[in-house]
Coordinates of C-alpha atoms and ligand atoms in Angstrom, one line a residue:
Chain X
M1 CA 0.0 0.0 0.0
E2 CA 2.7 2.4 1.0
V3 CA 5.5 0.8 -1.1
A4 CA 6.9 3.9 -2.7
R5 CA 6.8 5.8 0.6
H6 CA 9.1 3.3 2.3
W7 CA 11.2 2.4 -0.8
R8 CA 12.4 6.0 -1.3
E9 CA 13.7 6.1 2.3
T10 CA 16.0 3.1 1.6
P11 CA 19.3 4.9 1.6
E12 CA 18.6 6.4 5.0
R13 CA 17.0 3.3 6.6
Y14 CA 19.2 0.6 5.1
R15 CA 22.5 2.4 4.9
M16 CA 22.1 5.3 7.3
E17 CA 23.1 7.8 4.5
A18 CA 22.9 11.4 5.6
G19 CA 23.8 14.7 3.9
K20 CA 26.7 16.8 4.9
C21 CA 26.5 20.5 4.2
S22 CA 29.3 21.6 1.8
K23 CA 29.5 25.0 3.4
C24 CA 29.2 24.6 7.1
G25 CA 29.7 20.9 7.6
K26 CA 26.3 20.3 9.3
I27 CA 25.2 16.7 9.0
A28 CA 21.5 16.3 8.3
F29 CA 19.7 13.1 8.8
P30 CA 17.5 12.4 7.0
G31 CA 19.0 14.4 4.2
R32 CA 17.6 17.8 3.3
M33 CA 17.7 20.2 0.4
I34 CA 18.3 23.3 2.6
C35 CA 20.8 23.4 5.4
P36 CA 19.0 24.4 8.6
E37 CA 22.3 26.0 9.9
C38 CA 23.5 28.1 7.0
G39 CA 20.9 27.9 4.2
S40 CA 23.2 26.3 1.8
T41 CA 21.7 23.9 -0.8
E42 CA 24.9 21.9 -1.5
F43 CA 25.4 18.6 0.3
T44 CA 27.6 15.6 0.0
K45 CA 26.7 12.1 1.0
H46 CA 27.8 11.1 4.5
T47 CA 27.3 7.6 5.9
L48 CA 26.6 7.8 9.7
S49 CA 28.9 5.9 12.0
G50 CA 26.0 4.1 13.6
K51 CA 27.8 4.4 17.0
G52 CA 26.8 6.6 19.9
K53 CA 25.3 6.9 23.3
I54 CA 21.8 7.0 24.7
V55 CA 20.6 10.6 25.5
T56 CA 17.2 9.6 26.8
Y57 CA 14.9 6.6 26.3
T58 CA 11.4 5.3 27.2
I59 CA 9.9 1.8 27.4
I60 CA 6.7 1.6 25.3
R61 CA 4.0 -0.3 27.2
T62 CA 1.0 0.7 25.0
A63 CA 2.2 0.2 21.4
P64 CA 1.0 1.7 18.2
D65 CA -0.6 -0.5 15.6
G66 CA 1.8 -3.3 14.4
F67 CA 4.2 -3.0 17.3
E68 CA 2.0 -4.8 19.9
D69 CA 4.1 -8.0 19.8
L70 CA 7.2 -6.1 20.8
V71 CA 5.8 -4.7 24.1
P72 CA 7.6 -3.8 26.3
Y73 CA 10.3 -2.3 24.0
A74 CA 12.7 0.7 24.3
V75 CA 12.8 3.7 22.1
G76 CA 15.5 6.2 22.6
I77 CA 17.3 9.3 21.3
I78 CA 20.9 8.4 20.5
E79 CA 23.7 10.9 20.1
L80 CA 25.9 9.6 17.4
D81 CA 29.7 10.0 17.4
D82 CA 29.0 12.0 14.2
G83 CA 27.5 14.7 16.4
I84 CA 23.9 14.4 15.6
K85 CA 20.9 12.8 17.4
I86 CA 18.7 10.1 16.0
L87 CA 15.6 8.3 17.3
A88 CA 15.3 4.6 17.1
Q89 CA 14.4 1.4 19.0
I90 CA 17.0 0.0 21.3
T91 CA 16.8 -3.8 21.3
D92 CA 18.7 -7.1 22.1
C93 CA 18.6 -6.0 25.8
N94 CA 16.5 -6.0 28.9
P95 CA 15.0 -2.5 28.5
E96 CA 14.7 -2.2 32.3
E97 CA 18.5 -2.4 32.5
L98 CA 19.3 0.4 30.1
K99 CA 20.9 3.6 31.4
T100 CA 21.3 7.0 29.9
G101 CA 24.9 7.3 28.6
D102 CA 25.1 3.6 27.6
R103 CA 27.0 3.0 24.4
V104 CA 25.0 1.6 21.5
V105 CA 25.5 0.6 17.9
A106 CA 23.2 0.4 15.0
K107 CA 22.1 -2.9 13.4
F108 CA 19.9 -3.7 10.4
R109 CA 16.5 -5.0 11.7
R110 CA 12.9 -5.6 10.8
I111 CA 10.8 -2.7 12.1
N112 CA 7.2 -3.6 11.1
E113 CA 5.2 -5.2 8.3
D114 CA 2.1 -4.4 6.3
G115 CA -0.1 -7.3 7.4
K116 CA 0.7 -11.0 6.7
T117 CA 1.2 -10.7 2.9
G118 CA 2.3 -7.0 2.6
M119 CA 5.7 -5.3 2.6
I120 CA 8.2 -5.8 5.4
Y121 CA 9.8 -2.6 6.6
Y122 CA 13.5 -2.7 7.6
A123 CA 15.7 -0.1 9.1
Y124 CA 18.3 0.5 11.9
K125 CA 17.7 -0.4 15.5
F126 CA 20.4 0.1 18.2
V127 CA 21.8 -2.6 20.4
P128 CA 24.2 -2.3 23.4
D129 CA 27.7 -1.8 22.1
V130 CA 29.7 -4.7 23.6
G131 CA 32.8 -3.6 21.8
I132 CA 33.1 -6.2 19.1
Chain J
M1 CA -4.5 47.1 12.1
R2 CA -7.9 47.4 13.9
D3 CA -8.2 46.6 17.6
I4 CA -9.9 43.4 18.4
A5 CA -12.4 42.2 21.0
I6 CA -14.0 38.9 21.8
I7 CA -17.7 39.4 22.2
G8 CA -18.9 35.9 22.5
I9 CA -17.8 32.5 23.8
G10 CA -19.4 29.1 23.4
M11 CA -18.5 25.9 25.0
I12 CA -20.1 22.5 25.3
K13 CA -19.6 19.8 27.9
F14 CA -16.6 17.8 26.7
G15 CA -16.7 14.0 26.8
E16 CA -17.3 10.8 24.9
L17 CA -20.4 12.1 23.1
W18 CA -21.6 8.9 21.4
E19 CA -25.0 10.4 20.6
K20 CA -23.6 13.5 18.8
S21 CA -21.8 13.9 15.5
L22 CA -19.0 16.2 14.4
R23 CA -21.5 18.6 12.9
D24 CA -23.8 18.4 16.0
I25 CA -21.1 19.5 18.5
A26 CA -19.7 22.2 16.2
V27 CA -23.2 23.8 15.8
E28 CA -24.0 23.4 19.5
A29 CA -20.8 25.4 20.4
A30 CA -21.5 28.0 17.8
L31 CA -25.1 28.5 19.0
N32 CA -23.9 28.9 22.5
C33 CA -21.4 31.5 21.3
M34 CA -24.0 33.5 19.4
K35 CA -26.3 33.4 22.4
D36 CA -23.5 34.6 24.7
A37 CA -22.6 37.4 22.2
G38 CA -26.2 38.5 21.8
T39 CA -25.8 38.6 18.1
D40 CA -25.9 36.1 15.3
R41 CA -24.0 38.2 12.8
I42 CA -21.2 36.1 11.3
D43 CA -19.4 37.5 8.2
S44 CA -16.9 34.7 8.0
I45 CA -15.8 31.5 9.9
T46 CA -12.4 30.1 10.7
I47 CA -12.4 26.4 11.6
G48 CA -9.8 24.7 13.8
C49 CA -9.9 20.9 13.2
M50 CA -6.9 18.6 13.1
S51 CA -8.2 15.6 11.3
G52 CA -11.9 15.3 10.4
G53 CA -10.5 13.0 7.6
L54 CA -8.9 10.4 9.9
F55 CA -11.2 10.7 12.9
N56 CA -14.5 10.9 10.9
G57 CA -13.8 10.3 7.2
Q58 CA -15.0 13.8 6.8
E59 CA -13.0 16.7 5.2
H60 CA -14.4 19.8 3.7
L61 CA -15.7 21.3 6.9
T62 CA -15.7 24.6 5.2
S63 CA -18.8 23.5 3.4
L64 CA -20.3 21.2 6.1
L65 CA -20.2 23.6 9.0
P66 CA -21.5 26.8 7.3
D67 CA -24.2 24.6 5.8
Y68 CA -25.3 23.1 9.2
L69 CA -25.0 26.5 10.8
G70 CA -27.9 27.6 8.6
R71 CA -25.7 29.9 6.5
H72 CA -24.4 27.9 3.6
T73 CA -23.0 30.8 1.7
T74 CA -20.8 32.2 4.5
P75 CA -17.1 32.1 3.7
A76 CA -15.1 29.7 5.8
V77 CA -11.4 28.5 6.0
R78 CA -10.0 25.6 7.9
V79 CA -6.7 25.9 9.8
E80 CA -4.6 22.9 10.7
S81 CA -1.6 22.9 13.0
A82 CA -2.0 19.6 14.8
C83 CA -3.1 20.2 18.4
A84 CA -2.7 23.9 17.9
S85 CA -5.3 24.1 15.2
G86 CA -7.8 25.8 17.5
G87 CA -5.5 28.6 18.6
M88 CA -4.4 29.1 15.0
A89 CA -8.1 29.4 14.0
V90 CA -8.6 32.2 16.5
R91 CA -5.5 33.9 15.2
S92 CA -6.9 33.7 11.6
A93 CA -10.1 35.2 12.8
F94 CA -8.2 38.0 14.5
M95 CA -6.2 38.7 11.3
E96 CA -9.4 38.7 9.2
V97 CA -11.1 41.3 11.4
A98 CA -7.9 43.3 12.1
S99 CA -7.2 43.6 8.4
G100 CA -10.7 45.0 7.7
M101 CA -11.7 42.0 5.5
S102 CA -14.6 41.1 7.8
D103 CA -16.2 42.6 10.8
Y104 CA -17.6 39.6 12.6
V105 CA -15.7 36.3 12.5
L106 CA -16.5 33.1 14.3
A107 CA -13.5 31.0 15.3
L108 CA -14.9 27.4 15.7
G109 CA -12.7 24.6 17.0
V110 CA -13.9 21.0 16.8
E111 CA -12.7 17.4 17.1
K112 CA -14.9 14.3 17.2
M113 CA -12.4 11.7 18.3
T114 CA -14.4 8.7 19.5
D115 CA -15.9 7.6 16.2
V116 CA -12.9 5.4 15.5
S117 CA -11.1 2.6 17.3
E118 CA -8.4 3.3 19.8
N119 CA -5.8 2.1 17.2
I120 CA -6.9 4.7 14.7
E121 CA -7.0 7.4 17.5
T122 CA -3.4 6.6 18.4
Y123 CA -2.4 6.5 14.7
T124 CA -4.0 9.9 14.0
L125 CA -2.3 11.5 17.0
A126 CA 1.0 10.1 15.9
T127 CA 0.6 11.9 12.5
T128 CA 1.5 15.0 14.5
A129 CA 5.0 13.6 14.9
D130 CA 7.5 12.9 12.0
G131 CA 5.8 10.0 10.2
D132 CA 8.9 8.7 8.5
Y133 CA 11.5 9.2 11.3
E134 CA 9.5 9.0 14.5
A135 CA 6.2 7.1 14.2
F136 CA 7.8 4.7 11.7
H137 CA 10.0 3.5 14.6
G138 CA 7.1 2.6 16.9
I139 CA 7.0 5.7 19.0
N140 CA 3.7 7.5 19.8
L141 CA 3.0 10.9 21.3
P142 CA 3.1 9.7 24.9
G143 CA 6.4 8.1 24.1
L144 CA 7.9 11.3 22.8
Y145 CA 6.8 13.2 25.9
A146 CA 8.2 10.3 28.0
L147 CA 11.6 10.9 26.4
M148 CA 11.4 14.5 27.6
A149 CA 10.1 13.5 31.0
K150 CA 13.0 11.0 31.5
A151 CA 15.6 13.6 30.4
H152 CA 14.0 16.3 32.6
M153 CA 14.1 14.0 35.7
E154 CA 17.8 13.2 35.1
K155 CA 18.9 16.7 34.3
Y156 CA 16.9 18.8 36.8
G157 CA 16.0 16.2 39.4
T158 CA 12.3 16.5 38.7
T159 CA 10.5 13.7 40.6
R160 CA 7.8 11.3 39.6
N161 CA 5.6 12.8 42.3
Q162 CA 6.1 16.3 40.9
L163 CA 4.9 15.2 37.5
A164 CA 1.8 13.7 39.3
E165 CA 1.2 17.0 41.1
V166 CA 0.4 18.6 37.7
A167 CA -2.4 16.2 37.1
V168 CA -3.7 16.5 40.7
K169 CA -3.8 20.3 40.5
N170 CA -5.5 20.3 37.1
H171 CA -8.1 17.8 38.2
R172 CA -8.8 19.9 41.4
N173 CA -9.5 22.9 39.1
G174 CA -11.4 20.8 36.6
A175 CA -13.7 19.4 39.3
L176 CA -15.1 23.0 39.5
N177 CA -15.7 23.3 35.8
P178 CA -19.1 22.1 34.6
H179 CA -17.8 21.6 31.0
S180 CA -15.0 19.2 32.2
Q181 CA -14.8 15.7 30.8
F182 CA -13.4 14.2 34.0
P183 CA -14.5 16.6 36.8
M184 CA -13.2 14.6 39.7
E185 CA -10.3 15.2 42.1
I186 CA -7.5 12.7 42.1
T187 CA -4.4 12.2 44.3
V188 CA -0.8 11.6 43.6
D189 CA -1.5 7.9 44.3
T190 CA -4.2 7.8 41.6
V191 CA -1.5 8.8 39.1
L192 CA 1.2 6.5 40.4
R193 CA -1.1 3.5 40.5
S194 CA -2.4 4.1 36.9
A195 CA -1.0 1.9 34.1
L196 CA 2.4 2.7 32.7
V197 CA 2.0 4.0 29.1
A198 CA 5.6 4.9 28.3
D199 CA 8.1 5.0 31.2
P200 CA 8.0 7.2 33.2
L201 CA 4.5 8.4 32.1
R202 CA 1.4 6.7 33.3
L203 CA -2.2 6.9 32.1
F204 CA -3.0 9.8 34.4
D205 CA -0.1 11.8 33.1
C206 CA -1.9 11.9 29.7
S207 CA -4.8 14.0 28.6
P208 CA -7.8 11.9 27.5
I209 CA -9.5 11.2 24.2
T210 CA -12.3 13.7 23.9
D211 CA -15.2 14.9 21.7
G212 CA -15.7 18.6 21.9
A213 CA -16.2 21.9 20.3
A214 CA -15.7 25.6 21.3
A215 CA -16.3 28.9 19.6
V216 CA -15.4 32.5 20.0
L217 CA -16.9 35.5 18.1
I218 CA -14.4 38.2 17.2
T219 CA -15.1 41.8 16.1
T220 CA -13.5 45.2 16.4
V221 CA -13.3 47.0 19.7
E222 CA -15.4 49.7 18.1
E223 CA -18.2 47.3 17.3
A224 CA -17.9 45.6 20.7
K225 CA -18.4 49.0 22.4
K226 CA -21.7 49.4 20.4
I227 CA -22.9 46.1 21.8
G228 CA -21.8 47.4 25.2
K229 CA -20.9 44.2 27.0
Q230 CA -18.8 44.8 30.2
P231 CA -16.0 44.2 30.8
L232 CA -14.7 44.3 27.3
V233 CA -12.2 41.5 26.6
I234 CA -9.6 42.3 24.0
I235 CA -6.9 40.3 22.3
S236 CA -3.8 42.5 22.7
G237 CA -1.1 40.1 21.5
I238 CA -0.6 37.0 19.4
G239 CA 2.6 35.1 18.9
V240 CA 3.3 32.0 16.7
A241 CA 6.5 30.0 16.3
S242 CA 7.5 26.7 14.9
D243 CA 10.2 24.2 15.9
T244 CA 11.6 21.0 14.3
I245 CA 9.0 18.3 13.7
A246 CA 11.3 15.6 15.1
L247 CA 12.1 15.9 18.8
C248 CA 15.6 14.5 18.3
Q249 CA 16.6 17.3 15.9
R250 CA 16.3 20.0 18.6
K251 CA 19.6 21.2 20.1
D252 CA 18.0 20.9 23.5
I253 CA 15.2 18.4 23.7
L254 CA 14.2 20.0 27.1
K255 CA 13.5 23.4 25.6
F256 CA 10.3 24.3 23.8
E257 CA 11.8 26.9 21.6
A258 CA 8.5 27.5 19.7
V259 CA 6.8 28.2 23.1
E260 CA 9.5 30.6 24.2
L261 CA 9.5 32.5 20.9
A262 CA 5.7 32.6 20.5
G263 CA 5.5 33.9 24.1
Q264 CA 8.0 36.6 23.5
R265 CA 6.3 37.6 20.3
A266 CA 2.8 37.8 21.9
L267 CA 4.0 39.7 25.0
K268 CA 5.9 42.2 22.8
M269 CA 2.9 42.8 20.7
A270 CA 0.8 43.4 23.8
G271 CA 3.5 45.6 25.3
K272 CA 3.7 43.4 28.4
T273 CA 6.1 41.1 30.2
I274 CA 5.3 37.7 31.7
N275 CA 5.1 39.4 35.2
D276 CA 2.0 41.4 33.9
I277 CA 0.1 38.2 33.3
N278 CA -2.3 37.1 36.1
F279 CA -3.0 33.5 35.0
A280 CA -2.5 31.2 32.0
E281 CA -4.2 28.3 30.2
V282 CA -1.5 26.1 28.9
H283 CA -1.2 22.9 26.8
D284 CA -0.9 20.2 29.4
S285 CA -1.4 17.3 27.0
Y286 CA 1.0 15.5 29.3
T287 CA 2.1 16.4 32.8
I288 CA 5.7 17.0 31.6
A289 CA 4.4 19.4 28.9
E290 CA 2.9 21.8 31.5
I291 CA 6.2 21.7 33.4
M292 CA 8.3 22.5 30.3
V293 CA 5.8 25.1 29.1
I294 CA 5.8 27.2 32.3
E295 CA 9.6 27.1 32.1
A296 CA 9.7 28.2 28.4
L297 CA 7.3 31.0 29.2
G298 CA 9.6 32.3 31.9
I299 CA 6.9 31.8 34.6
V300 CA 9.4 29.7 36.5
K301 CA 13.2 29.2 36.1
E302 CA 14.6 26.6 33.8
G303 CA 14.2 23.1 35.4
Q304 CA 12.0 24.4 38.2
G305 CA 8.6 23.6 36.8
G306 CA 8.2 20.4 38.8
V307 CA 9.2 22.0 42.1
A308 CA 7.1 25.1 41.5
T309 CA 4.0 22.9 40.8
A310 CA 4.6 20.8 44.0
N311 CA 4.9 24.1 46.0
G312 CA 1.5 25.3 44.8
I313 CA 2.8 28.3 42.8
T314 CA 0.5 27.2 39.9
S315 CA -2.6 26.3 41.9
L316 CA -5.8 28.3 41.7
N317 CA -4.9 30.4 44.7
G318 CA -1.1 30.3 44.0
K319 CA 1.1 33.1 42.8
F320 CA 0.6 32.2 39.1
P321 CA -2.5 30.1 38.5
I322 CA -2.1 27.7 35.6
N323 CA -5.0 26.0 33.9
P324 CA -7.9 27.2 36.1
S325 CA -10.2 25.3 33.6
G326 CA -8.7 22.0 34.6
G327 CA -6.5 22.0 31.5
L328 CA -6.4 19.4 28.8
K329 CA -6.0 16.8 31.5
S330 CA -9.3 17.2 33.3
K331 CA -11.4 19.3 31.0
G332 CA -10.5 17.1 28.0
H333 CA -8.5 17.5 24.8
P334 CA -10.6 17.5 21.7
I335 CA -7.6 18.4 19.5
G336 CA -9.0 21.2 17.2
A337 CA -11.2 22.6 19.9
T338 CA -8.6 22.9 22.6
G339 CA -7.0 26.2 21.6
V340 CA -10.4 27.8 21.3
A341 CA -11.6 26.4 24.6
Q342 CA -8.5 27.8 26.4
I343 CA -9.6 31.3 25.1
C344 CA -13.2 30.7 26.3
E345 CA -11.8 30.0 29.8
A346 CA -9.6 33.1 29.7
V347 CA -12.6 35.3 28.7
L348 CA -14.8 33.8 31.5
Q349 CA -12.1 34.5 34.0
L350 CA -11.6 38.0 32.8
R351 CA -15.3 38.7 32.8
G352 CA -15.5 37.4 36.4
Q353 CA -17.9 34.7 35.4
A354 CA -15.8 31.6 36.3
G355 CA -17.9 30.7 39.3
K356 CA -16.1 28.5 41.9
R357 CA -12.8 28.6 40.0
Q358 CA -12.8 32.4 39.6
I359 CA -9.3 33.9 40.0
K360 CA -9.5 37.2 42.0
N361 CA -8.7 40.4 40.1
A362 CA -7.9 38.6 36.8
K363 CA -7.2 41.3 34.3
T364 CA -4.6 39.9 31.9
A365 CA -4.4 36.3 30.7
L366 CA -2.2 34.2 28.4
T367 CA -3.3 31.1 26.5
Q368 CA -0.7 28.7 25.1
N369 CA -1.6 26.0 22.5
M370 CA 0.9 23.8 20.8
G371 CA 1.1 21.0 18.3
G372 CA 2.7 17.5 18.4
S373 CA 5.8 17.4 20.6
G374 CA 6.1 21.2 20.5
G375 CA 6.7 21.7 16.8
S376 CA 4.2 24.6 16.6
C377 CA 2.8 27.0 19.1
V378 CA 0.3 29.8 19.2
I379 CA -0.1 32.2 22.2
H380 CA -2.7 34.8 22.8
I381 CA -2.7 37.6 25.4
L382 CA -6.2 38.7 26.5
E383 CA -7.1 41.7 28.7
A384 CA -10.2 43.0 30.4
K385 CA -10.8 46.6 29.7
Ligands
ZN1 ZN1 25.2 24.5 6.3

């Protein structure tokens, strides 16, 4: 149903591709056409490191449609080593044991699906960084 | 620009109004407003409604509502800014009269939320966030506010009990409001024992799902003086500002920049400072929201919203009463109607007609209405003259 909508986000969701402003160096994720810092319209491709630390997080107990099976699951804001913040699920952990400041790393995971026969949506989720 | 007065307000009792439709509640509020104004002259209508499409399968309210108001040729526009749609509709009405385009404009806010399943309600509310980079990842509105609450607790030492005190205070006020959806008092324990929605926020930290409508009739001060209602309530300042749609893209996720800027703009227009304001109706969609809003407005210092609430500063008889109506928490939060209902409460208070919840010597009021996780904000300054 929403195939095109998800397909066109593939560079961001599968490969964490961001834009880097050619003038001021600001990294924009997702990419933009106008730099929010300096107004420049020139960007180069920048692949995010996928590594960072938890700034804040919550444990979702009442989930939106399609996420019910995951409850309880953690969603957090991660400050990446690239210097930008990103929102994503934090998984492969006991959410009760997470702490602000924990190091996490991005992995490629299934996010949701459009019913039993529809499209499956993939993107990054973060997991505790055990240093491997 | 012409000077602007509010000559009529119309509320309905908020709630889960199964027996009434979107058009029924909108017309009921408008009728109450015309009755209060003592005139049925309406040159134009501005409609605040976030999502008739998703909640009711009904767009094109600019035809439906004039039609059912018995004036199917009257011009109408609809304004959408998520949960700030109502406040933005009042601003549009203000501008239309101030500019001289029309003399009498009805700002009508409405949202009929209970015609769909809970899943669709949640989905619709999540459309106020960044669909592709927030909602996609399985976070909803309470989840986004929970991220702020957690960070606020860790940075400023705000406690779980202080969050609860916001809900307790607003229910105490709402219990005195006959239009309130949940007019009962609660305790800190009620909040702490309610179900966790998104840690640390619980069910009683969240405003409810509500059907409701509210209306105000706006004209020039000159026209209002002819009608002669006393005291005259004027709109002396309006401020609007936006912020990033995605919470994580803000430099400081604990700062509602749109609220701060809209507040400064509204106060500047009115020639006032926050110290000149006697009370405020603010957007307490979640308990943490009220705490961060009173900080952004400069009513309390950065990080002190929780402590101030627990100390009674924002209570009805406190130094700076916040949400005498009961706020979104107790009065209810019919999205598109909320911003208009806040202005109805401010007018009632400024006229001295707020009954048991009347604030003494209320002369100047501020109303603050915002969308999503704070991505847009509209603020009005009202004065009794
Ligand atoms: Zn730049």
